[in-house]
Amino acid sequence: QTGLTALDYGFVNTASTKSAITYIDGDQGILRYRGYAIEDIAANSSFLEVAWLLIYGELPSASELAAFDERVRRHTLLHEDLKRFFDSLPHQAHPMSVLSSAVSALSTYYGDSLNPHDPEQVEISTIRLLAKLPVIAAYAHKKSVGQAFLYPDNSLSFVDNFLRLNFGTMAEPYEVNPVMSQALERLLILHEDHEQNASTSTVRLVGSTEANLFASISAGINALSGPLHGGANESVLTMLGRIRDSGESVERFVERVKNKEDGIKLMGFGHRVYKSYDPRAKLVKESADAVLADLGISDPLLDIARELEQIALDDDYFKERRLYPNVDFYTGVIYKAMGFPTRMFTVLFAIGRLPGWIAHWREMNDDPQTKIGRPQQLYTGAPARDWPQR
Ligand code: SDX
């Protein structure tokens, strides 16, 4: 009613913040972790080496990485009481809800590592989270399929331990498929950080109140679960399956998206920052071909995804709005080929993103300059008025 605009109020976006961790150029489709291009990282590194890079700012030496890897392995066991936590949950519980609840519960077991200003406590809670999140995730999966939980095998690598916890059983030894292991390592690396996305901003905002790391990460997991964010990889598979099962042509589906019928979107397309092809999507798409071929799987959903991409990239609706495939568009097809249920896809995103969340939380605690301040608002409600005489 005032006719004034946000700029008249001097309204600036106080939610923006500084960080030295990840750089994105949305127009050029550039993504760098601590200055290194994502293409180089994905081709040459490992999940824990990238986690070290994001958290400490430099690549580790061979001995630093070996010691880090060993520390993570030695913290994979969950407290036996925490394993009983899963008994209280229904088998149909969504694994993302299980993950955020169990991570929040970790703070009740580790009261000795909650102080965000004690470097040793920050260090041990970092290691505990990196080690235990994959175990909690695997137990959520086992719970949903009614199978017994396995104990971690610390003779295995980070990724192989996770694969065995998900797909191994008490009945027979489990042989890790090296193709799956290498593909999953690459996918987790591609998710390790992405600047100030919704879940990372959530972790920073919760952490800015000096809440402990477990509580902050639990909040980030909840933010990630939304279908417009991390939940998109699950929604992409649901979308592809509906197209396959409906018998509807891909062209017809795209027309319905363009007409915004029932508010449907082309899930896995579009991005708040990338107004060009998400560099991670390119790398995932390359993996999709290799993994399915190596696993001897041909999945019609991958063909539908490719056809969708081709039609959309040639269509003015998407070109005008600069909508391209994002990281979530092809990941689900690979996770499905590996044997993960669709509801585990966003959990895999969370395991990948954990090092980035931790790096941002620690950066924010180490440098108050990078704290997200209390976001300002522009009041647009009723002007001051007297209480009615009644
Ligand atoms: C992730 O931030 C990050 O970094 C996130 C992430 C990370 O690593 O953390 O990269 C991970 O969350 C990737 C995004 C996953 N989400 C999806 O795939 C869900 C589908 N995508 C959309 O919901 C959407 O594209 C967003 C939310 C991701 C981004 O929205 P934008 O680009 O800010 O655009 P908008 O919502 O303002 O829409 C602009 C126009 C609208 O049409 P008009 O009103 O102009 O007619 O584009 C349309 C929208 O309807 N549009 C889409 C669309 N996305 C936007 N139309 C069809 N399909 C889509 N996917």
CSV table of C-alpha atoms and ligand atoms in Angstrom, one decimal:
chain,number,residue,atom,x,y,z
A,1,GLN,CA,0.0,0.0,0.0
A,2,THR,CA,2.9,2.3,0.6
A,3,GLY,CA,4.1,2.2,-3.0
A,4,LEU,CA,7.6,1.8,-1.7
A,5,THR,CA,9.8,-1.1,-3.0
A,6,ALA,CA,12.3,-3.3,-1.3
A,7,LEU,CA,15.1,-1.0,-2.5
A,8,ASP,CA,13.5,2.0,-0.9
A,9,TYR,CA,13.7,0.2,2.4
A,10,GLY,CA,17.3,-0.5,1.7
A,11,PHE,CA,16.3,-4.1,1.7
A,12,VAL,CA,19.4,-6.3,1.0
A,13,ASN,CA,19.6,-10.0,1.1
A,14,THR,CA,21.3,-10.6,4.5
A,15,ALA,CA,21.0,-14.3,3.9
A,16,SER,CA,23.9,-14.3,1.5
A,17,THR,CA,27.3,-15.2,3.0
A,18,LYS,CA,30.9,-15.7,2.1
A,19,SER,CA,32.7,-19.1,1.8
A,20,ALA,CA,36.0,-20.4,0.6
A,21,ILE,CA,34.9,-24.0,0.0
A,22,THR,CA,33.0,-24.3,-3.3
A,23,TYR,CA,32.8,-22.1,-6.4
A,24,ILE,CA,29.9,-22.4,-9.0
A,25,ASP,CA,29.5,-20.4,-12.2
A,26,GLY,CA,25.9,-21.2,-13.1
A,27,ASP,CA,26.1,-19.6,-16.6
A,28,GLN,CA,29.3,-21.5,-17.6
A,29,GLY,CA,28.5,-24.7,-15.8
A,30,ILE,CA,31.6,-24.6,-13.7
A,31,LEU,CA,31.9,-26.3,-10.3
A,32,ARG,CA,35.2,-26.3,-8.2
A,33,TYR,CA,35.9,-27.7,-4.7
A,34,ARG,CA,38.6,-25.6,-3.1
A,35,GLY,CA,39.7,-24.5,-6.6
A,36,TYR,CA,39.9,-27.9,-8.2
A,37,ALA,CA,37.5,-28.6,-11.1
A,38,ILE,CA,34.9,-31.3,-10.4
A,39,GLU,CA,35.9,-33.1,-13.6
A,40,ASP,CA,39.5,-33.5,-12.3
A,41,ILE,CA,38.3,-34.5,-8.8
A,42,ALA,CA,35.9,-37.1,-10.1
A,43,ALA,CA,38.5,-38.6,-12.3
A,44,ASN,CA,41.4,-38.7,-9.8
A,45,SER,CA,40.1,-38.8,-6.2
A,46,SER,CA,38.3,-40.8,-3.5
A,47,PHE,CA,35.4,-39.9,-1.3
A,48,LEU,CA,37.5,-39.5,1.9
A,49,GLU,CA,40.2,-37.6,0.1
A,50,VAL,CA,37.6,-35.1,-1.2
A,51,ALA,CA,36.1,-35.0,2.3
A,52,TRP,CA,39.5,-34.0,3.7
A,53,LEU,CA,39.9,-31.4,0.9
A,54,LEU,CA,36.6,-29.8,1.6
A,55,ILE,CA,37.0,-29.8,5.4
A,56,TYR,CA,40.7,-28.8,5.7
A,57,GLY,CA,41.1,-26.8,2.5
A,58,GLU,CA,44.1,-28.7,0.9
A,59,LEU,CA,44.6,-32.2,-0.5
A,60,PRO,CA,45.9,-34.6,2.2
A,61,SER,CA,49.3,-36.2,2.0
A,62,ALA,CA,49.3,-40.0,1.6
A,63,SER,CA,50.0,-40.4,5.3
A,64,GLU,CA,47.3,-37.9,6.3
A,65,LEU,CA,44.8,-39.7,4.1
A,66,ALA,CA,45.8,-43.1,5.5
A,67,ALA,CA,45.4,-41.9,9.1
A,68,PHE,CA,42.1,-40.2,8.3
A,69,ASP,CA,40.8,-43.4,6.6
A,70,GLU,CA,41.8,-45.5,9.6
A,71,ARG,CA,40.2,-43.1,12.1
A,72,VAL,CA,36.9,-43.3,10.1
A,73,ARG,CA,37.0,-47.1,9.9
A,74,ARG,CA,37.5,-47.3,13.7
A,75,HIS,CA,34.3,-45.4,14.4
A,76,THR,CA,31.9,-47.3,12.2
A,77,LEU,CA,30.3,-49.2,15.1
A,78,LEU,CA,27.0,-47.9,16.4
A,79,HIS,CA,26.3,-48.0,20.2
A,80,GLU,CA,24.2,-51.2,20.7
A,81,ASP,CA,21.4,-49.1,22.3
A,82,LEU,CA,21.2,-47.1,19.1
A,83,LYS,CA,20.7,-50.3,17.1
A,84,ARG,CA,17.6,-50.9,19.2
A,85,PHE,CA,16.3,-47.4,18.2
A,86,PHE,CA,15.4,-49.0,14.8
A,87,ASP,CA,13.1,-51.5,16.6
A,88,SER,CA,10.8,-48.6,17.6
A,89,LEU,CA,10.3,-47.6,13.9
A,90,PRO,CA,7.7,-49.0,11.5
A,91,HIS,CA,9.3,-51.0,8.6
A,92,GLN,CA,7.7,-48.6,6.2
A,93,ALA,CA,9.4,-45.6,7.7
A,94,HIS,CA,11.1,-43.4,5.0
A,95,PRO,CA,14.8,-43.8,5.3
A,96,MET,CA,15.4,-40.0,5.3
A,97,SER,CA,13.2,-39.7,8.4
A,98,VAL,CA,15.2,-42.5,10.0
A,99,LEU,CA,18.4,-40.8,9.1
A,100,SER,CA,17.6,-37.4,10.5
A,101,SER,CA,16.2,-39.0,13.7
A,102,ALA,CA,19.1,-41.3,14.3
A,103,VAL,CA,21.7,-38.5,13.6
A,104,SER,CA,19.9,-36.2,16.1
A,105,ALA,CA,20.0,-39.1,18.6
A,106,LEU,CA,23.8,-39.4,18.2
A,107,SER,CA,24.1,-36.2,20.3
A,108,THR,CA,22.5,-38.1,23.2
A,109,TYR,CA,25.3,-40.7,23.1
A,110,TYR,CA,28.2,-38.3,22.5
A,111,GLY,CA,27.8,-35.6,25.1
A,112,ASP,CA,31.6,-35.3,25.2
A,113,SER,CA,31.7,-33.9,21.6
A,114,LEU,CA,29.0,-31.3,21.4
A,115,ASN,CA,31.0,-28.1,22.0
A,116,PRO,CA,31.4,-26.3,18.6
A,117,HIS,CA,34.3,-24.2,20.0
A,118,ASP,CA,36.4,-27.2,21.2
A,119,PRO,CA,38.6,-28.3,18.3
A,120,GLU,CA,39.0,-31.8,19.7
A,121,GLN,CA,35.3,-32.2,20.1
A,122,VAL,CA,34.7,-30.9,16.6
A,123,GLU,CA,37.2,-33.3,15.2
A,124,ILE,CA,35.8,-36.4,16.9
A,125,SER,CA,32.2,-35.5,16.0
A,126,THR,CA,33.4,-35.0,12.4
A,127,ILE,CA,34.9,-38.5,12.4
A,128,ARG,CA,31.9,-40.1,14.1
A,129,LEU,CA,29.5,-38.7,11.6
A,130,LEU,CA,31.5,-39.6,8.5
A,131,ALA,CA,31.8,-43.2,9.9
A,132,LYS,CA,28.3,-43.7,11.3
A,133,LEU,CA,26.0,-42.0,8.7
A,134,PRO,CA,26.6,-44.8,6.1
A,135,VAL,CA,25.9,-47.5,8.8
A,136,ILE,CA,22.7,-45.8,9.9
A,137,ALA,CA,21.7,-45.5,6.3
A,138,ALA,CA,22.3,-49.1,5.6
A,139,TYR,CA,20.4,-50.1,8.7
A,140,ALA,CA,17.4,-48.0,7.5
A,141,HIS,CA,17.5,-50.0,4.3
A,142,LYS,CA,17.8,-53.4,6.1
A,143,LYS,CA,14.9,-52.3,8.4
A,144,SER,CA,12.7,-51.6,5.3
A,145,VAL,CA,13.4,-55.0,3.8
A,146,GLY,CA,13.2,-56.9,7.0
A,147,GLN,CA,16.8,-58.2,7.0
A,148,ALA,CA,19.2,-58.5,9.9
A,149,PHE,CA,21.8,-55.8,10.4
A,150,LEU,CA,25.4,-56.7,9.7
A,151,TYR,CA,28.3,-55.3,11.7
A,152,PRO,CA,30.7,-53.1,9.7
A,153,ASP,CA,33.8,-54.9,8.3
A,154,ASN,CA,36.7,-52.5,8.8
A,155,SER,CA,39.0,-54.4,6.5
A,156,LEU,CA,36.9,-52.9,3.6
A,157,SER,CA,37.1,-49.4,2.1
A,158,PHE,CA,34.5,-46.7,3.0
A,159,VAL,CA,32.3,-47.5,-0.1
A,160,ASP,CA,32.8,-51.3,0.0
A,161,ASN,CA,31.8,-51.4,3.7
A,162,PHE,CA,28.6,-49.5,2.8
A,163,LEU,CA,27.8,-51.8,-0.1
A,164,ARG,CA,28.2,-54.9,2.0
A,165,LEU,CA,26.1,-53.4,4.9
A,166,ASN,CA,23.3,-52.8,2.3
A,167,PHE,CA,23.5,-56.0,0.2
A,168,GLY,CA,25.3,-58.5,2.3
A,169,THR,CA,23.4,-61.0,4.5
A,170,MET,CA,24.2,-63.2,7.4
A,171,ALA,CA,23.6,-66.2,5.2
A,172,GLU,CA,26.6,-66.0,2.9
A,173,PRO,CA,29.8,-64.0,2.3
A,174,TYR,CA,29.4,-60.8,0.2
A,175,GLU,CA,31.6,-60.1,-2.8
A,176,VAL,CA,31.8,-56.4,-3.7
A,177,ASN,CA,31.3,-55.7,-7.4
A,178,PRO,CA,34.2,-53.4,-8.4
A,179,VAL,CA,32.1,-51.7,-11.0
A,180,MET,CA,29.4,-50.8,-8.5
A,181,SER,CA,32.1,-49.7,-6.0
A,182,GLN,CA,33.8,-47.4,-8.4
A,183,ALA,CA,30.6,-45.9,-9.7
A,184,LEU,CA,29.2,-45.3,-6.3
A,185,GLU,CA,32.4,-43.6,-5.1
A,186,ARG,CA,32.2,-41.3,-8.1
A,187,LEU,CA,28.6,-40.5,-7.5
A,188,LEU,CA,29.2,-39.7,-3.8
A,189,ILE,CA,32.1,-37.4,-4.8
A,190,LEU,CA,29.9,-35.5,-7.2
A,191,HIS,CA,27.5,-34.8,-4.3
A,192,GLU,CA,30.1,-33.8,-1.7
A,193,ASP,CA,29.4,-30.1,-1.8
A,194,HIS,CA,27.5,-27.5,-3.7
A,195,GLU,CA,27.9,-24.1,-2.1
A,196,GLN,CA,24.9,-22.5,-0.3
A,197,ASN,CA,22.1,-24.8,-1.4
A,198,ALA,CA,19.0,-25.2,0.8
A,199,SER,CA,20.3,-28.0,3.0
A,200,THR,CA,23.8,-26.5,3.4
A,201,SER,CA,22.2,-23.1,4.3
A,202,THR,CA,20.1,-25.0,6.8
A,203,VAL,CA,23.1,-26.6,8.4
A,204,ARG,CA,24.8,-23.2,8.6
A,205,LEU,CA,21.8,-21.4,10.0
A,206,VAL,CA,21.2,-24.0,12.7
A,207,GLY,CA,24.9,-24.1,13.5
A,208,SER,CA,25.0,-20.3,13.7
A,209,THR,CA,23.0,-20.6,17.0
A,210,GLU,CA,25.9,-22.8,18.4
A,211,ALA,CA,23.8,-25.9,18.1
A,212,ASN,CA,26.0,-29.0,18.0
A,213,LEU,CA,27.1,-30.6,14.8
A,214,PHE,CA,24.7,-33.6,15.1
A,215,ALA,CA,21.7,-31.4,15.5
A,216,SER,CA,22.8,-29.2,12.6
A,217,ILE,CA,23.4,-32.1,10.2
A,218,SER,CA,20.0,-33.6,11.2
A,219,ALA,CA,18.4,-30.4,10.2
A,220,GLY,CA,20.2,-30.5,6.9
A,221,ILE,CA,19.0,-34.0,6.2
A,222,ASN,CA,15.4,-32.8,6.7
A,223,ALA,CA,15.9,-29.9,4.3
A,224,LEU,CA,17.5,-32.3,1.7
A,225,SER,CA,14.5,-34.6,1.8
A,226,GLY,CA,12.2,-32.2,-0.1
A,227,PRO,CA,11.4,-33.2,-3.7
A,228,LEU,CA,12.5,-29.8,-5.0
A,229,HIS,CA,16.0,-30.5,-3.5
A,230,GLY,CA,17.6,-33.8,-2.7
A,231,GLY,CA,14.3,-35.7,-3.0
A,232,ALA,CA,14.3,-35.0,-6.7
A,233,ASN,CA,16.4,-38.1,-7.6
A,234,GLU,CA,13.6,-40.2,-6.1
A,235,SER,CA,10.9,-38.1,-7.9
A,236,VAL,CA,12.8,-38.6,-11.3
A,237,LEU,CA,12.5,-42.4,-11.0
A,238,THR,CA,8.8,-42.1,-10.1
A,239,MET,CA,8.2,-39.8,-13.1
A,240,LEU,CA,10.1,-42.1,-15.5
A,241,GLY,CA,8.2,-45.2,-14.2
A,242,ARG,CA,4.8,-43.4,-14.6
A,243,ILE,CA,5.6,-42.5,-18.2
A,244,ARG,CA,6.6,-46.2,-18.9
A,245,ASP,CA,3.6,-47.6,-17.1
A,246,SER,CA,1.1,-45.2,-18.6
A,247,GLY,CA,2.1,-45.9,-22.2
A,248,GLU,CA,1.9,-42.2,-22.7
A,249,SER,CA,4.4,-40.9,-25.3
A,250,VAL,CA,7.3,-38.9,-24.0
A,251,GLU,CA,6.3,-36.0,-26.3
A,252,ARG,CA,2.8,-36.0,-24.8
A,253,PHE,CA,4.3,-36.0,-21.3
A,254,VAL,CA,6.5,-33.0,-22.1
A,255,GLU,CA,3.5,-31.1,-23.5
A,256,ARG,CA,1.7,-31.7,-20.2
A,257,VAL,CA,4.7,-30.3,-18.4
A,258,LYS,CA,4.7,-27.2,-20.6
A,259,ASN,CA,1.0,-26.7,-20.0
A,260,LYS,CA,1.8,-27.1,-16.2
A,261,GLU,CA,-1.0,-29.7,-16.0
A,262,ASP,CA,-1.6,-30.5,-12.3
A,263,GLY,CA,1.6,-28.4,-11.6
A,264,ILE,CA,3.8,-31.2,-12.9
A,265,LYS,CA,7.5,-30.5,-13.5
A,266,LEU,CA,10.2,-32.3,-15.4
A,267,MET,CA,11.9,-33.6,-12.3
A,268,GLY,CA,15.7,-33.6,-12.5
A,269,PHE,CA,15.6,-30.5,-14.7
A,270,GLY,CA,16.2,-26.9,-13.8
A,271,HIS,CA,18.4,-25.4,-11.1
A,272,ARG,CA,18.5,-22.3,-8.9
A,273,VAL,CA,22.0,-21.6,-10.0
A,274,TYR,CA,22.9,-23.5,-13.2
A,275,LYS,CA,21.3,-21.9,-16.1
A,276,SER,CA,23.4,-24.3,-18.3
A,277,TYR,CA,24.1,-28.0,-18.2
A,278,ASP,CA,24.9,-29.1,-14.6
A,279,PRO,CA,28.5,-30.3,-14.9
A,280,ARG,CA,27.7,-33.1,-12.5
A,281,ALA,CA,24.8,-34.3,-14.7
A,282,LYS,CA,27.3,-34.8,-17.6
A,283,LEU,CA,29.6,-36.9,-15.5
A,284,VAL,CA,26.6,-38.9,-14.1
A,285,LYS,CA,25.2,-39.5,-17.6
A,286,GLU,CA,28.6,-40.9,-18.7
A,287,SER,CA,28.6,-43.3,-15.7
A,288,ALA,CA,25.1,-44.4,-16.4
A,289,ASP,CA,26.1,-46.0,-19.7
A,290,ALA,CA,29.2,-47.6,-18.3
A,291,VAL,CA,27.6,-49.0,-15.1
A,292,LEU,CA,24.5,-50.5,-16.8
A,293,ALA,CA,26.7,-52.0,-19.5
A,294,ASP,CA,29.2,-53.5,-17.0
A,295,LEU,CA,26.3,-54.8,-14.8
A,296,GLY,CA,24.7,-56.2,-18.0
A,297,ILE,CA,21.5,-54.3,-17.4
A,298,SER,CA,19.4,-52.5,-20.0
A,299,ASP,CA,16.8,-50.4,-18.4
A,300,PRO,CA,14.0,-48.8,-20.4
A,301,LEU,CA,13.9,-46.0,-17.9
A,302,LEU,CA,17.3,-44.9,-19.1
A,303,ASP,CA,16.0,-44.8,-22.7
A,304,ILE,CA,13.0,-42.7,-21.5
A,305,ALA,CA,15.3,-40.4,-19.7
A,306,ARG,CA,17.5,-39.9,-22.7
A,307,GLU,CA,14.5,-39.3,-24.9
A,308,LEU,CA,13.1,-36.7,-22.4
A,309,GLU,CA,16.4,-34.9,-22.3
A,310,GLN,CA,16.7,-34.8,-26.1
A,311,ILE,CA,13.1,-33.4,-26.5
A,312,ALA,CA,13.5,-30.9,-23.7
A,313,LEU,CA,16.9,-29.5,-24.9
A,314,ASP,CA,15.4,-28.9,-28.3
A,315,ASP,CA,12.2,-27.3,-27.0
A,316,ASP,CA,11.8,-23.5,-26.6
A,317,TYR,CA,9.9,-23.8,-23.4
A,318,PHE,CA,13.0,-25.2,-21.7
A,319,LYS,CA,15.5,-23.2,-23.6
A,320,GLU,CA,13.8,-19.9,-22.8
A,321,ARG,CA,13.7,-20.8,-19.2
A,322,ARG,CA,17.3,-22.1,-19.3
A,323,LEU,CA,16.2,-25.5,-17.9
A,324,TYR,CA,18.8,-28.2,-18.2
A,325,PRO,CA,19.4,-31.6,-16.6
A,326,ASN,CA,20.7,-31.3,-13.0
A,327,VAL,CA,22.6,-33.8,-10.9
A,328,ASP,CA,19.4,-35.7,-10.0
A,329,PHE,CA,18.3,-36.5,-13.6
A,330,TYR,CA,20.4,-39.6,-14.2
A,331,THR,CA,21.5,-40.7,-10.7
A,332,GLY,CA,18.4,-42.7,-9.9
A,333,VAL,CA,18.8,-45.0,-12.9
A,334,ILE,CA,22.2,-45.9,-11.7
A,335,TYR,CA,21.2,-46.4,-8.1
A,336,LYS,CA,18.3,-48.6,-9.3
A,337,ALA,CA,20.8,-50.7,-11.3
A,338,MET,CA,22.9,-51.1,-8.2
A,339,GLY,CA,19.9,-52.6,-6.4
A,340,PHE,CA,19.0,-49.7,-4.1
A,341,PRO,CA,15.2,-49.1,-3.5
A,342,THR,CA,14.0,-45.7,-4.8
A,343,ARG,CA,13.4,-44.4,-1.3
A,344,MET,CA,17.2,-44.9,-0.6
A,345,PHE,CA,18.2,-42.5,-3.4
A,346,THR,CA,18.1,-39.3,-1.3
A,347,VAL,CA,19.8,-41.1,1.5
A,348,LEU,CA,22.7,-41.7,-0.9
A,349,PHE,CA,22.6,-38.0,-1.7
A,350,ALA,CA,22.9,-37.2,2.1
A,351,ILE,CA,25.9,-39.5,2.5
A,352,GLY,CA,27.6,-37.8,-0.4
A,353,ARG,CA,26.7,-34.3,0.9
A,354,LEU,CA,27.8,-34.9,4.5
A,355,PRO,CA,31.5,-33.7,4.1
A,356,GLY,CA,30.3,-30.5,2.5
A,357,TRP,CA,27.8,-29.9,5.3
A,358,ILE,CA,30.5,-30.5,7.9
A,359,ALA,CA,33.0,-28.2,6.0
A,360,HIS,CA,30.5,-25.4,5.9
A,361,TRP,CA,29.5,-25.8,9.6
A,362,ARG,CA,33.2,-25.8,10.7
A,363,GLU,CA,34.0,-22.8,8.4
A,364,MET,CA,31.1,-20.9,9.9
A,365,ASN,CA,32.2,-21.7,13.4
A,366,ASP,CA,35.8,-20.8,12.7
A,367,ASP,CA,35.0,-17.5,10.9
A,368,PRO,CA,32.0,-15.6,12.2
A,369,GLN,CA,32.4,-13.4,9.0
A,370,THR,CA,30.8,-16.4,7.1
A,371,LYS,CA,27.9,-16.7,9.4
A,372,ILE,CA,24.4,-16.3,7.9
A,373,GLY,CA,23.0,-13.4,9.9
A,374,ARG,CA,19.4,-13.4,11.0
A,375,PRO,CA,17.7,-12.9,7.6
A,376,GLN,CA,15.9,-9.6,7.4
A,377,GLN,CA,12.3,-9.4,6.3
A,378,LEU,CA,10.4,-6.7,4.3
A,379,TYR,CA,7.1,-6.2,6.3
A,380,THR,CA,4.1,-6.1,3.9
A,381,GLY,CA,1.3,-6.5,6.4
A,382,ALA,CA,-1.3,-4.0,7.8
A,383,PRO,CA,-0.1,-0.6,8.9
A,384,ALA,CA,-0.4,0.3,12.7
A,385,ARG,CA,-4.0,0.5,13.7
A,386,ASP,CA,-6.1,1.0,16.9
A,387,TRP,CA,-7.8,-1.9,18.7
A,388,PRO,CA,-11.5,-2.0,17.8
A,389,GLN,CA,-14.1,-0.9,20.4
A,390,ARG,CA,-16.2,-4.0,21.1
B,1,SDX,C1,19.2,-30.0,-6.2
B,1,SDX,O1,20.8,-25.5,-4.9
B,1,SDX,C2,21.5,-26.6,-5.2
B,1,SDX,O2,22.7,-26.5,-5.4
B,1,SDX,C3,20.7,-27.9,-5.2
B,1,SDX,C4,21.5,-29.1,-5.7
B,1,SDX,C5,22.6,-29.4,-4.7
B,1,SDX,O3,23.6,-30.1,-5.2
B,1,SDX,O4,22.5,-29.2,-3.5
B,1,SDX,O5,22.0,-28.9,-7.0
B,1,SDX,C6,20.6,-30.3,-5.7
B,1,SDX,O6,18.3,-29.7,-5.4
B,1,SDX,C7,19.0,-30.0,-7.7
B,1,SDX,C8,17.5,-29.5,-8.1
B,1,SDX,C9,16.6,-30.8,-7.9
B,1,SDX,N1,15.2,-30.4,-8.1
B,1,SDX,C10,14.5,-30.8,-9.2
B,1,SDX,O7,15.0,-31.4,-10.2
B,1,SDX,C11,13.0,-30.4,-9.1
B,1,SDX,C12,12.5,-29.9,-10.5
B,1,SDX,N2,13.2,-28.6,-10.6
B,1,SDX,C13,12.4,-27.4,-10.2
B,1,SDX,O8,11.6,-27.5,-9.2
B,1,SDX,C14,13.2,-26.1,-10.4
B,1,SDX,O9,13.9,-26.1,-11.5
B,1,SDX,C15,14.1,-25.7,-9.3
B,1,SDX,C16,13.4,-25.5,-8.0
B,1,SDX,C17,15.2,-26.7,-9.1
B,1,SDX,C18,14.7,-24.4,-9.7
B,1,SDX,O10,13.7,-23.5,-10.0
B,1,SDX,P1,14.2,-22.1,-10.7
B,1,SDX,O11,15.1,-22.4,-11.8
B,1,SDX,O12,14.6,-21.1,-9.7
B,1,SDX,O13,13.0,-21.6,-11.5
B,1,SDX,P2,11.5,-21.2,-11.0
B,1,SDX,O14,11.1,-22.3,-10.0
B,1,SDX,O15,11.5,-19.8,-10.6
B,1,SDX,O16,10.8,-21.5,-12.3
B,1,SDX,C19,11.1,-20.6,-13.5
B,1,SDX,C20,10.2,-21.1,-14.6
B,1,SDX,C21,8.7,-21.4,-14.2
B,1,SDX,O17,7.9,-21.3,-15.3
B,1,SDX,P3,7.2,-19.9,-15.6
B,1,SDX,O18,6.5,-19.5,-14.4
B,1,SDX,O19,8.3,-18.9,-16.0
B,1,SDX,O20,6.2,-20.2,-16.8
B,1,SDX,O21,10.7,-22.4,-15.0
B,1,SDX,C22,9.7,-23.4,-14.8
B,1,SDX,C23,8.8,-22.8,-13.8
B,1,SDX,O22,7.5,-23.4,-13.8
B,1,SDX,N3,10.4,-24.6,-14.3
B,1,SDX,C24,10.1,-25.8,-14.7
B,1,SDX,C25,11.0,-26.6,-14.0
B,1,SDX,N4,11.8,-25.9,-13.3
B,1,SDX,C26,11.4,-24.6,-13.4
B,1,SDX,N5,9.2,-26.3,-15.6
B,1,SDX,C27,9.2,-27.6,-15.8
B,1,SDX,N6,10.1,-28.5,-15.2
B,1,SDX,C28,11.0,-28.0,-14.3
B,1,SDX,N7,11.8,-28.9,-13.7
